[in-house]
């Protein structure tokens, strides 16, 4: 194992000891591995300019840049604390400026086309993400034992970001299909299940240009909110720590906007 891999493994072990989820550890490790390999310098020789150069070469959106910055800050803080290096190139690096997100729920017609064209296993993943609002990492790690009968229905036990667990209602027919898979619902080479990144790429093959698997989650949030008009319930279903994040996922339909505006059309006499 190379020096880089030894460092990343030690850091990953600490993240795991602190209760970080496997999905978080894999993402953070990927950021560090790619950065160190691209820069190609010993850890104590890497400068702020090196790190900023690497980030500037990545074709990311703002959210992905913020995530990478968090990985780099966490890693170098750990490296300094453990004596792996004396310098921290992330000191003073400002946060990535975030703009309000615009929800873009995937149309049902696009989902229907993907379900009809994709192989059975990929179609099943699309169905899970569209009907239950799971992130691709949550979908990739789904096990048959996570599907539980509760009362007159079924629930998915989902472990999301930060290791937080939530229960998500699941349509009965979908629940039975997932339960019948046994073991890992989507098996693969990453600790027994498919990697989130590879699952996302496979799903994207059956989506039109401009649509990503994450927009299935936007669709779930928007439809769920339109049904109950309870943003807190949608927050809980999506596993968001902040309701402000949930609001960026919810697209209001034109009818709801018109009905809301109509409330200001009348004056009390």
Backbone as a ProteinNet text record, in pm:
[ID]
protein_1_A
[PRIMARY]
XXXXXXXXXXXXXXXXXXXXXXXXXXXXXXXXXXXXXXXXXXXXXXXXXXXXXXXXXXXXXXXXXXXXXXXXXXXXXXXXXXXXXXXXXXXXXXXXXXXXXXXXXXXXXXXXXXXXXXXXXXXXXXXXXXXXXXXXXXXXXXXXXXXXXXXXXXXXXXXXXXXXXXXXXXXXXXXXXXXXXXXXXXXXXXXXXXXXXXXXXXXXXXXXXXXXXXXXXXXXXXXXXXXXXXXXXXXXXXXXXXXXXXXXXXXXXXXXXXXXXXXXXXXXX
[TERTIARY]
84.9	0	88.5	57.1	137.2	117.9	205.6	195.1	61	15.2	-113.6	-226	-225	-331.3	-325.8	-203.4	-190.7	-254.2	-229.2	-286.6	-439.3	-487.9	-632.4	-700	-634.6	-691.5	-698.1	-591.5	-589.7	-696.7	-710.9	-813.3	-952.4	-972.4	-1102.2	-1137.6	-1037.1	-1061.9	-1111.7	-1053.6	-1097.2	-1239.2	-1270.5	-1406.1	-1507.2	-1468	-1557.2	-1574.9	-1465.7	-1473	-1563.1	-1572.7	-1656.5	-1800.7	-1830.9	-1968.9	-2011	-1913.9	-1951	-2000.5	-2095.1	-2151.3	-2051	-2071.6	-1983.1	-1986.8	-2106	-2117.3	-2035.1	-2038.9	-1960.5	-1812	-1770.5	-1628.4	-1578.2	-1657.7	-1615.8	-1602.4	-1698.5	-1693.1	-1572.5	-1552.9	-1440.4	-1307.7	-1295.3	-1170.8	-1142.6	-1247.9	-1231.8	-1178.1	-1231.8	-1183.5	-1034.2	-993	-852.7	-761.3	-801.4	-718.3	-695.8	-801.1	-789.5	-704.3	-720.7	-641.7	-493.5	-459.7	-318.9	-252.5	-326.3	-269.7	-247.8	-340.6	-327.6	-213.5	-199.7	-94.5	42.7	51.6	174.5	291.8	264.8	371.8	360.9	470.9	460.2	362.9	300	194.8	242.7	363.9	412.5	460.9	457	498.5	379.2	260.1	141.6	100.1	75.7	41.3	-106.6	-150.1	-287.4	-306.9	-206.6	-216.9	-236.5	-168.1	-183.8	-327.9	-383.3	-518.5	-620.4	-602.5	-695.7	-685.8	-564.1	-548.6	-629.1	-617.1	-690.6	-841.1	-890.2	-1034.2	-1080.9	-994.7	-1031.9	-1044.2	-981.5	-985.2	-1107.7	-1184.8	-1298.9	-1426.6	-1501.2	-1627.5	-1741.3	-1749.5	-1847.2	-1945.5	-2058.8	-2150	-2107.6	-2181.9	-2144.8	-2154.2	-2255.7	-2272.9	-2157.5	-2115.1	-2004.2	-1873.9	-1855.9	-1735	-1734	-1850.3	-1858.4	-1827.1	-1873.6	-1846.6	-1697.5	-1633.9	-1490.5	-1409.7	-1449	-1379.5	-1389.5	-1506	-1524	-1432.6	-1421.1	-1331.8	-1187.3	-1142.9	-1004.7	-975.3	-1066.6	-1047.6	-1039.8	-1128.9	-1131.1	-1003.4	-961.9	-842.5	-718.5	-698.8	-575.9	-576.7	-692.3	-699.5	-656.2	-700.4	-660.4	-510.8	-460.3	-318.8	-228.1	-266.1	-187.2	-196.8	-316.9	-337.6	-261.6	-243.8	-175.7	-26.5	22.7	164.5	207.4	109.4	145.2	205.5	172.1	227	215.9	299.4	294.3	217.5	191.6	125.5	-13.7	-104.5	-241.7	-276.5	-276.3	-304.2	-448.4	-535.8	-676.1	-703.6	-600.5	-620	-662.2	-773.4	-820	-891.9	-908.9	-982	-1130	-1188.8	-1328.5	-1425.8	-1547.1	-1647.9	-1691.8	-1743.1	-1797.3	-1930.7	-1943.5	-2068.6	-2182	-2288.2	-2402.6	-2515.5	-2579.4	-2696.2	-2820.7	-2935.2	-3057.3	-3080.8	-3107.5	-3130.2	-3267	-3276.7	-3404.2	-3447.9	-3559.9	-3603.4	-3628.7	-3593.1	-3618	-3665.2	-3791.4	-3841.9	-3850.9	-3809.1	-3813.1	-3958.1	-3998.2	-4135.5	-4165.9	-4289.1	-4327.7	-4306.5	-4322.3	-4304	-4159.6	-4064.4	-3922.6	-3894.9	-3955.5	-3937.5	-3997.2	-4114.9	-4179.8	-4094.9	-4034.8	-3948.1	-3826.7	-3766.5	-3650.1	-3688.3	-3803.9	-3848.2	-3871.5	-3917.3	-3946.5	-3821.4	-3717.7	-3598	-3483.2	-3474.1	-3360	-3373.8	-3260.7	-3265.7	-3338.1	-3384.4	-3468.3	-3405.5	-3277.7	-3213.7	-3203.4	-3170.7	-3160.2	-3298.4	-3397	-3534.4	-3581.7	-3541.3	-3578.9	-3517.9	-3393.1	-3328	-3399.1	-3437.4	-3511.4	-3642.7	-3709.5	-3837.9	-3821.1	-3716.9	-3690.9	-3665.7	-3582.6	-3548	-3667	-3750.9	-3866.2	-3979.9	-4002.3	-4116.7	-4087.2	-3957.8	-3921.8	-3824.8	-3775.9	-3693.7	-3553.3	-3500.3	-3367.1	-3257.2	-3150.1	-3027.9	-2968	-2879.6	-2822.2	-2736.6	-2668.2	-2587.1	-2676.7	-2792.4	-2886.2	-2945.2	-2972.5	-3027.1	-2924.4	-2799	-2693.5	-2672.2	-2691.8	-2664.4	-2787.6	-2896.4	-3021	-3009.8	-3060.4	-3062.6	-3206.6	-3229	-3364	-3417.1	-3329.2	-3373.4	-3410.8	-3380.8	-3420.5	-3567.4	-3632.5	-3773.3	-3854	-3938.7	-4010.8	-4161.5	-4240.9	-4386.3	-4423.9	-4502	-4544.8	-4694.5	-4773.9	-4918	-4975.5	-5038.5	-5098.7	-5012.4	-4889.4	-4802.4	-4659.5	-4568.7	-4426.9	-4344.7	-4229.4	-4138.8	-3997.7	-3921.2	-3778.4	-3700.9	-3606.9	-3515.1	-3393.1	-3378.5	-3275.6	-3171.6	-3044.7	-2935.2	-2878.4	-2894.8	-2855.5	-2728.9	-2714	-2594.8	-2577.2	-2450.9	-2421.7	-2462.8	-2498	-2538.8	-2678	-2753.3	-2888.6	-2983.9	-3065.8	-3160.6	-3301.6	-3374.8	-3513.8	-3596.9	-3726.5	-3819.1	-3901.6	-3904.8	-3973.6	-4080.6	-4205.5	-4310.4	-4276.8	-4313.5	-4281.9	-4406.9	-4433.2	-4547.6	-4539.2	-4649.7	-4646	-4581.4	-4617.2	-4560.5	-4409.3	-4363.4	-4220	-4151.8	-4213.2	-4154.4	-4135.9	-4233	-4222	-4113.2	-4097.5	-3989.1	-3853	-3838.5	-3711.8	-3683.7	-3785.9	-3770.8	-3728.2	-3780.7	-3750.8	-3607.3	-3537.2	-3399.8	-3306.1	-3332.2	-3246	-3109.2	-3053.7	-2920.9	-2916.9	-2806.5	-2798.4	-2895	-2977.3	-3073.2	-3000.4	-2890.7	-2809.8	-2665.8	-2636.9	-2503.6	-2395.6	-2274.1	-2160.3	-2031.2	-1926.7	-1792.7	-1753	-1840.8	-1805.6	-1865.5	-1785.8	-1830.6	-1960.3	-1975.9	-2091.3	-2202.4	-2202.9	-2308.2	-2247.2	-2330.6	-2284.5	-2239.5	-2142.7	-2098.9	-2201.6	-2223.8	-2320.9	-2288	-2157.3	-2117.7	-2152	-2125.7	-2153.3	-2303.5	-2379.1	-2524.6	-2578.2	-2526	-2569.4	-2540.3	-2421.9	-2386.7	-2477.5	-2510	-2597	-2736.9	-2788.5	-2920.9	-2919	-2812.1	-2802.9	-2806	-2765.8	-2768.7	-2910.5	-3008.7	-3147.4	-3228	-3155.4	-3220.9	-3181.7	-3269.9	-3235.9	-3127.9	-3061.2	-2959.7	-3023.1	-2954.2	-3005.8	-3073.8	-3095.5	-3158.4	-3058.9	-3056.6	-2967.2	-3049.8	-2993.7	-3068.6	-3118.6	-3045.8	-3086.5	-3219.1	-3255.1	-3382	-3501.8	-3476.7	-3582.1	-3620.6	-3523.3	-3546.7	-3624.2	-3594.1	-3670.9	-3817.2	-3837.1	-3973.4	-4047	-3980.8	-4042.4	-4082.1	-3990.3	-4015.9	-4132.9	-4135.3	-4238.7	-4376.3	-4384.9	-4513.4	-4560.8	-4468.6	-4505.8	-4557.4	-4492.7	-4537.7	-4673.4	-4692.9	-4819.8	-4935.6	-4906	-5011	-5049.6	-4949.8	-4980.6	-4956	-4884.2	-4849.7	-4786	-4704.3	-4637.1	-4486.8	-4419.7	-4277.2	-4194.8	-4240.3	-4168	-4174.8	-4289.4	-4302	-4209.6	-4202.4	-4113.9	-3968.5	-3934.2	-3798.2	-3762.4	-3855.2	-3831	-3816	-3899.1	-3892.5	-3760.4	-3708.9	-3584.6	-3461	-3476.1	-3361.7	-3274.6	-3333.6	-3258.1	-3241.9	-3125.3	-3102.6	-3171.6	-3190.2	-3248.2	-3366.7	-3473.2	-3589.6	-3556.6	-3455.1	-3413.8	-3364.5	-3297	-3252.2	-3371.9	-3470.2	-3590.5	-3662	-3665.6	-3735.2	-3673.1	-3544.5	-3478.2	-3513.3	-3576.8	-3614.2	-3758.2	-3837.3	-3981.4	-4019.3	-4075.8	-4126	-4277.1	-4326.4	-4470.7	-4532.6	-4645.5	-4709.7	-4783.3	-4820.7	-4883.6	-5015.4	-5089.9	-5218.6	-5197.8	-5098.6	-5071.3	-5028.4	-4948.6	-4902.5	-5020.1	-5108.1	-5223.3	-5318.8	-5343.7	-5434.9	-5380.6	-5248.9	-5186.9	-5195.9	-5165.9	-5171.1	-5312.6	-5412.1	-5551	-5594.3	-5523.9	-5557.3	-5536.5	-5457.2	-5429.6	-5516	-5612.7	-5691.6	-5814.9	-5845.3	-5969.2	-5939.9	-6009.4	-5995.3	-6114.9	-6084.9	-6192.8	-6273.9	-6404.8	-6488.7	-6518.9
-119.7	0	124.8	223.3	344.5	432.3	533.4	625.8	698.3	738.1	806.1	717.2	590.7	499.4	471.3	466.1	447	563	685.2	802.8	802.8	775.1	776	667.2	550.8	442.3	479	540.5	581.4	686.1	780.3	884.3	823.6	730.4	664	586.7	521.9	447.4	541	661.5	756.3	805.4	831.9	874.1	765.6	639.9	528.4	516.1	537	531.5	640.8	752.4	864.3	851.6	739	712.5	764.4	806.6	853.1	734.4	759.9	653.2	609.1	488.5	437.3	527.7	579.6	668	794	852.7	973.1	943.4	832.3	796.3	773.9	707.3	681.9	811.4	902.7	1030.1	1111.9	1126	1203.2	1144.5	1013.2	947.6	968.1	963.3	984.5	1124.2	1225.3	1362.3	1372.7	1317.4	1329	1251.8	1131.5	1048.1	1118.3	1171.5	1237.4	1363	1438.5	1560.4	1528.3	1435	1402.5	1342.1	1259.6	1199.1	1304	1398.5	1501.9	1597.7	1637.6	1731.6	1664.2	1540.9	1463.8	1511.9	1568.5	1614.5	1546.2	1540.8	1492.9	1580.6	1523.3	1594.6	1728	1731.4	1854.4	1959.2	1926.8	2022.2	2082.4	2033.1	2079.9	2216.6	2309.1	2446.2	2474.7	2587.6	2632.3	2645.1	2695.9	2712.1	2577.9	2473.3	2339.2	2290.8	2307.8	2259.4	2337.8	2469.3	2551.9	2521	2489.2	2449.6	2324.8	2225.5	2100.8	2125.4	2203.4	2229.5	2304.9	2391.1	2469.3	2383	2265.2	2177.3	2086	2086	1995.4	2060.5	1986.5	2036.6	2002.7	2081.6	2058.9	2174.5	2145.6	2250.1	2302.1	2400.3	2461.8	2363.6	2280.3	2185.8	2086.3	2038.4	1943.7	2010.3	2137.3	2209.8	2228.4	2258.2	2273.9	2143	2032.8	1901.4	1868.4	1896.7	1871	1956.7	2082.3	2170.6	2114.5	2064.2	2005.2	1883.8	1801.9	1685.2	1728.2	1827.1	1873.5	1935.8	2016.5	2079.6	1974.3	1876.9	1772.8	1689.1	1654	1570.3	1643	1768.5	1836	1872.2	1897.6	1919.7	1792.6	1677.8	1549	1525.2	1555	1531.1	1614.1	1738.9	1823.9	1772.1	1733.2	1686.3	1558	1473.2	1345.7	1352.4	1468.7	1484.4	1436.9	1406.9	1363.3	1477.9	1601.8	1721.1	1837	1937.3	2054.5	2169.3	2159.1	2269.8	2230.1	2327.2	2304.4	2401.9	2355.1	2445	2494.3	2437.4	2479.5	2592.2	2633.8	2741.8	2870.2	2925.1	3051.3	3041.4	2919.6	2905.6	2932.8	3032.5	3069.6	2963.6	2964	2867.7	2895.2	2793.3	2807.7	2880.2	2985.6	3063.3	2981	2969.2	2891.2	2983	2946.2	3018.4	2934	2999.5	2922.7	2823.8	2700	2598.7	2613.4	2570.6	2571.5	2426.7	2386.9	2247.8	2211.5	2090	2041.5	1896.4	1877.1	1740.2	1669.7	1544.9	1470.2	1439.9	1468.2	1439.8	1290.2	1256.6	1115.8	1045.4	1118.4	1056.9	1012.5	1092	1055.3	931.4	926.3	810.2	685.1	698.8	584.2	530.2	618.6	574.1	498.6	550.2	483.7	345.4	335.6	206.4	104.3	151.2	58.6	18.6	103.1	78	13.9	38.1	-8.5	-156.8	-225.5	-363.8	-367.9	-485.3	-499.1	-440.2	-465.8	-419	-266.6	-204.8	-59.1	3.7	-58.2	-8.7	-12.1	-115.3	-125.2	-10.5	23.7	135.9	267.5	286.2	407	413.7	301.2	296.4	330.6	277.7	305.8	455	514.8	655.9	747.2	707.9	790.1	776.5	654.6	627.9	649	644.5	654.2	768.1	837.3	955.8	928.6	810	777.6	843.6	879.7	920.9	797.6	818.4	702	619.4	684.9	610.4	526.6	580.3	505.7	388.9	411	305.9	194.3	232.7	133.6	41.7	93.6	17.3	-54	-52.9	-111	-263.4	-317.2	-462.2	-509.6	-635.2	-689.4	-679.4	-691.8	-684.9	-543.1	-442.6	-304.3	-277.9	-372.9	-358.6	-431.6	-358.2	-416	-395.2	-500.9	-482.4	-409.8	-304.5	-226.2	-200.9	-253.4	-234.7	-290.6	-203.1	-246.1	-213.1	-170.9	-134.4	-180.2	-114.6	-148.7	-21.7	-38.3	74.1	34.3	131.3	112.4	175.6	100.2	156.9	208	340.2	403.6	471.1	439.5	507.2	612.1	738.9	848.7	917.6	1042.7	1120.3	1131.5	1125.1	1135.8	1014	904.4	783	790.1	896	909.9	811.3	745.3	646.4	703.3	676.9	719.9	606.9	612.5	514.5	581.4	519.8	576.4	478.3	521.4	433.8	387.7	264.3	205.7	142	161.1	95.8	-56.4	-123.3	-267.9	-351.7	-326.1	-407	-387.8	-264.5	-237.9	-303.7	-294.7	-355.5	-505.7	-570.7	-715.5	-749	-667.7	-690.2	-675.1	-575.1	-553	-667.2	-707.6	-814.9	-945	-968.4	-1092.8	-1099.5	-985.8	-985.7	-1059.1	-1048.9	-1115.7	-1051.5	-1043.1	-984	-839.6	-803.5	-671.2	-665.7	-562.6	-548.7	-525.4	-447.8	-420	-464	-592.1	-644.5	-588	-586.1	-534.8	-557.5	-490.3	-514.9	-423.3	-333.3	-240.6	-290	-367.9	-427.8	-505.3	-563.6	-648.4	-584.3	-450.4	-382.3	-296.5	-250.9	-166.4	-31.1	31.4	163.6	268.3	370.9	475.5	542.4	568.7	634.2	551.5	420.6	333.2	318.1	310.5	303	427.5	544	668	669.5	619.4	615.7	521.7	407.2	311.4	369.5	436.6	497.9	607.8	687.4	800.6	756.5	633.8	583.7	581.3	576.6	564	691	800.2	929.4	1024.5	1112.1	1209.7	1306.3	1370.3	1470.5	1580.8	1620.6	1725.3	1674	1542.9	1483.2	1393.2	1401.9	1320	1238.3	1130	1049.6	1130.3	1235.5	1313.1	1384.9	1409.2	1476.2	1385.6	1256.5	1166.5	1203.5	1245.3	1287.6	1420	1508.3	1632.2	1600.5	1502.6	1462.8	1410.9	1327.9	1272.1	1383.2	1476.3	1585.8	1671.7	1703.2	1791.7	1727	1598.6	1528.6	1508	1472.6	1451.4	1581.3	1693.5	1820.8	1861	1839.2	1874.8	1795.7	1675.6	1590.3	1635.3	1664.2	1694.7	1836.7	1914.6	2053	2063.8	1964.1	1961.8	1953.2	2069	2072	1996.2	1993.7	1920.1	1769.6	1722.3	1580.3	1543.1	1629.7	1603.7	1605.6	1699.1	1703.7	1571.7	1519.1	1392	1276.9	1275	1168	1170.3	1290	1302.8	1286.7	1300.4	1287.6	1410.9	1528.5	1653.4	1703.4	1756.5	1814	1949.2	2018	2152.3	2159.5	2225.4	2242.2	2334.6	2419.9	2508.4	2426.4	2315.7	2227	2165.3	2122.5	2061.2	2157.4	2284.4	2383.5	2397.2	2367.3	2375.7	2257.2	2155.5	2036.6	2042.3	2127.9	2127	2229	2181.2	2269.1	2279.6	2402.3	2424.5	2425.3	2356.5	2358.5	2490.9	2519.1	2647.3	2667.2	2559.8	2570.6	2621.6	2563.8	2605.2	2751.5	2793.9	2932.8	3027.4	2992.3	3077.9	3085.9	2971.4	2969.8	3052.1	3044.5	3122	3272.1	3308.6	3449.4	3504.9	3420.2	3465.8	3515	3469.5	3513.5	3662.3	3726.6	3870	3953.6	3891.5	3962.7	4031.9	4005.4	4059.5	4147.3	4258.7	4352.7	4339.1	4343.2	4339.1	4468	4457.1	4577.4	4638
0	0	0	-83.1	-93.4	29.5	40.9	153.3	151	31.8	19.7	71.1	27.8	69.1	218.9	274.7	420	496.1	448.2	511.6	501.8	382.2	361	443.8	453.6	532.5	679.9	731.7	872.5	899.7	808.3	822.9	814.3	720.7	706.4	832.6	892.7	1015.8	1126.3	1132	1234.5	1206.5	1081.2	1047.1	1083.6	1057.5	1090	1241.4	1314.7	1461.1	1517.3	1445.4	1489.2	1441.2	1375.1	1336.4	1201.5	1117.7	984.1	900.8	813.4	731.5	624.9	572.6	467.2	345.1	312.1	196.6	214.1	333.5	360.9	353.3	412.3	412.2	270.7	188.3	50.1	-28.5	-9	-80.3	-36	95.4	147.5	101.8	108.3	67	-80.6	-161.5	-305.2	-334	-264.8	-284	-254	-140.4	-98.8	-191.4	-226.5	-314.4	-448.7	-506	-636.5	-627.2	-519.8	-502.7	-488.4	-399.8	-375.3	-499	-570.7	-691.9	-800.4	-813	-916.6	-885.4	-759	-720.3	-727.6	-681.2	-695.2	-612	-495.5	-406.3	-271.3	-194	-56.4	21	121.4	193.4	249.2	304.8	368.7	269	139.2	35.8	-38.6	-8.7	-80.2	-26.2	-117.9	-80.9	-110.4	-61.6	-91.3	-241.6	-310.2	-455.1	-523.7	-473.9	-531.8	-518.1	-399.7	-373.5	-455.8	-462.6	-539.6	-689.3	-735.3	-876.1	-903.6	-814.4	-835.7	-838.3	-743	-739.6	-864.1	-918	-1036.2	-1161.3	-1161.1	-1278.9	-1279.8	-1171	-1161.1	-1213.5	-1291.9	-1347.5	-1250.9	-1145.4	-1039.3	-1030.8	-971.5	-930.5	-793.3	-743.5	-616	-499.3	-499.9	-389.9	-385.7	-502.7	-507.8	-464.2	-499.3	-456.8	-304.6	-249.7	-104.8	-34.2	-91	-33.2	-38.6	-153.2	-166.9	-70.3	-55.3	39.9	181.5	217.5	349.7	368.4	264.1	271.5	292.6	215.4	223.9	360.3	410.6	541.6	652.2	645.8	748.4	744.7	623.3	610.1	661.9	619.9	661.5	810	865.3	1009.7	1083.5	1033.9	1092	1072.9	952.5	923	1013.9	1039.2	1128.9	1272.5	1314	1451.5	1480.7	1379.1	1399.7	1368.6	1324.8	1296.6	1159.7	1071.6	936.2	856.5	892.8	829.7	928	906.3	994.8	931.7	803	732.6	687.3	688.4	646.5	535	408.9	295.7	291.4	373.6	373	472.5	547.2	643.4	572.4	614.1	557.8	425.4	371	244.2	271.1	206.5	235.6	185.8	240.1	194.3	52	-13.1	-147.9	-137.7	-213.5	-210.5	-270.6	-193.3	-238.5	-284.3	-394.5	-444.4	-417.5	-399.7	-378	-492.4	-457.1	-559	-624.5	-747.9	-819.4	-838.3	-777.9	-791.2	-937.1	-972.8	-1108.2	-1099.3	-1059.7	-1045.5	-1180.8	-1183.3	-1308.2	-1346.3	-1471	-1514	-1510.6	-1481.2	-1475.4	-1609.1	-1719.7	-1851.7	-1871.6	-1821.4	-1831.6	-1746.8	-1628.4	-1540.7	-1605.3	-1662.7	-1727.5	-1841.1	-1920.4	-2029.9	-1975.8	-1867.4	-1808.5	-1756.2	-1692.3	-1638.2	-1748.9	-1864.4	-1974.9	-2053.2	-2050.2	-2131.1	-2053.8	-1923.9	-1845.3	-1810.7	-1790.2	-1740.4	-1605.8	-1567.8	-1449.5	-1323.7	-1301.6	-1178.8	-1175.6	-1288.9	-1295.5	-1286.7	-1348.7	-1339.3	-1194.7	-1121.4	-980.8	-900.5	-928.7	-859.1	-890.9	-1016.6	-1055	-978.2	-967.4	-897.2	-749.6	-686.7	-545.1	-523.8	-609.9	-592.8	-621.6	-717.5	-753	-651.9	-601.7	-514.3	-365.9	-330.2	-188.6	-158.4	-262.2	-241	-190.1	-212.6	-161.9	-244.4	-178.1	-246.7	-312.7	-411.3	-479.5	-383.7	-287.4	-190.4	-99.9	-62.9	20.7	-56	-183.6	-269	-288.5	-313.8	-338.9	-219.6	-98.3	24.1	79.6	5.8	54.4	65.4	176.4	199	212.1	181.9	191.4	334	432.5	572.3	615	529.1	558.8	526.9	459.5	424.6	531.1	600.4	713.4	700.4	728.7	733	861.7	849.9	965.5	953	1049.6	1044.1	915.5	836.9	711.7	589.9	614.1	502.2	521.3	449.2	451.3	470.3	534.2	557	517.2	468.3	442.2	556.8	612	710.4	633.7	630.4	546.9	634.9	609.3	679.1	585.1	623.6	535.9	579.5	540.6	571.4	722.7	765.5	907.5	986.4	916.1	985.7	1044.5	1009	1062.5	994.1	1074.7	1023.5	1023.1	916.4	908.1	850.2	874	819.6	710	592.8	476.9	428.9	418.7	365.6	223.6	194	63.3	3.6	-126.3	-189.6	-172.9	-144	-116.4	-226.9	-353.6	-462.1	-471.6	-455.5	-458.7	-339.5	-223.3	-103.4	-122.7	-179.3	-199.3	-301	-402.9	-500.2	-433.5	-348	-278.4	-180.5	-108.5	-10.5	-78.2	-197.1	-269.3	-319.4	-323.6	-374.4	-278.6	-148.1	-50.1	-40.9	78.6	96.7	49.4	-19.2	-80	-196.8	-200.6	-310.1	-442.2	-435.5	-554.2	-526.6	-544.2	-511.3	-602.6	-550.2	-627.3	-553.4	-599.1	-547.7	-432.6	-391.2	-284	-152.6	-81.4	44.3	25.7	-90.1	-116.7	-196.9	-202.8	-278.3	-388.6	-480.2	-589.5	-534.4	-598.3	-551.6	-595.9	-513.5	-549.6	-682.9	-706.5	-830.2	-952.5	-945.9	-1059.5	-1080.6	-970.6	-983.1	-1051.9	-1013.6	-1076.8	-1226	-1264.3	-1406.4	-1484.3	-1424.9	-1493	-1513.9	-1411.4	-1424.7	-1530.4	-1531.7	-1625.1	-1770.8	-1799.2	-1936.1	-1993.4	-1905.7	-1951.3	-1925.1	-1902.1	-1882.4	-1995.3	-2035.4	-2140.4	-2092	-2186	-2152.8	-2068.4	-1963.6	-1876.4	-1751.5	-1744.8	-1627.5	-1555.5	-1423.9	-1341.5	-1243.5	-1190	-1092.4	-972.9	-935.1	-818.2	-840.5	-966.6	-995	-963.4	-948.7	-901.7	-758.9	-682	-543.9	-540.2	-634.8	-646.6	-679.1	-764	-799.8	-677.3	-600.6	-479.7	-382.9	-359.4	-265.6	-312.2	-441.1	-494.5	-489.1	-527.1	-525.7	-382.1	-292.4	-152.2	-90.1	-120.9	-64.5	-123.2	-251.9	-315.5	-255.7	-207.4	-150.1	-9.9	74	213.1	257.3	177	210.6	349.9	382.7	512.9	488.9	492.2	459.5	562	687.7	791.2	766.7	721.2	689.7	574.2	472.5	357.9	403.3	491.8	547.3	613.2	690.1	759.1	659.7	557.7	457.9	381.6	353	276.6	363.7	495.3	584.1	586.2	564.9	567.4	710.7	742.4	874.3	887	775.5	776.3	681.4	725.3	638.5	521.7	538.7	429.8	310.5	338	230.1	159.5	237.4	179.9	86.5	124.1	42.4	-95.6	-107.7	-238.4	-327	-270.2	-346.3	-395.9	-334.6	-360.1	-467	-576.2	-682	-667.5	-659.5	-649.6	-789.4	-804.3	-936.2	-955.3	-1079	-1112.8	-1039.3	-1017.6	-948.7	-806.8	-736.2	-598.6	-593.5	-689.8	-692.9	-716.8	-811.2	-841.2	-722.1	-658.8	-544.8	-428.3	-408.8	-302	-333.1	-457.5	-496.9	-486.2	-514.7	-513.4	-376.9	-271.5	-138.2	-118.2	-202.4	-191.1	-284.5	-350.4	-450.4	-393.2	-270	-213.9	-93.7	-87.7	22.9	115.7	245.5	343.3	335.1	331.5	318.9	457
[MASK]
+++++++++++++++++++++++++++++++++++++++++++++++++++++++++++++++++++++++++++++++++++++++++++++++++++++++++++++++++++++++++++++++++++++++++++++++++++++++++++++++++++++++++++++++++++++++++++++++++++++++++++++++++++++++++++++++++++++++++++++++++++++++++++++++++++++++++++++

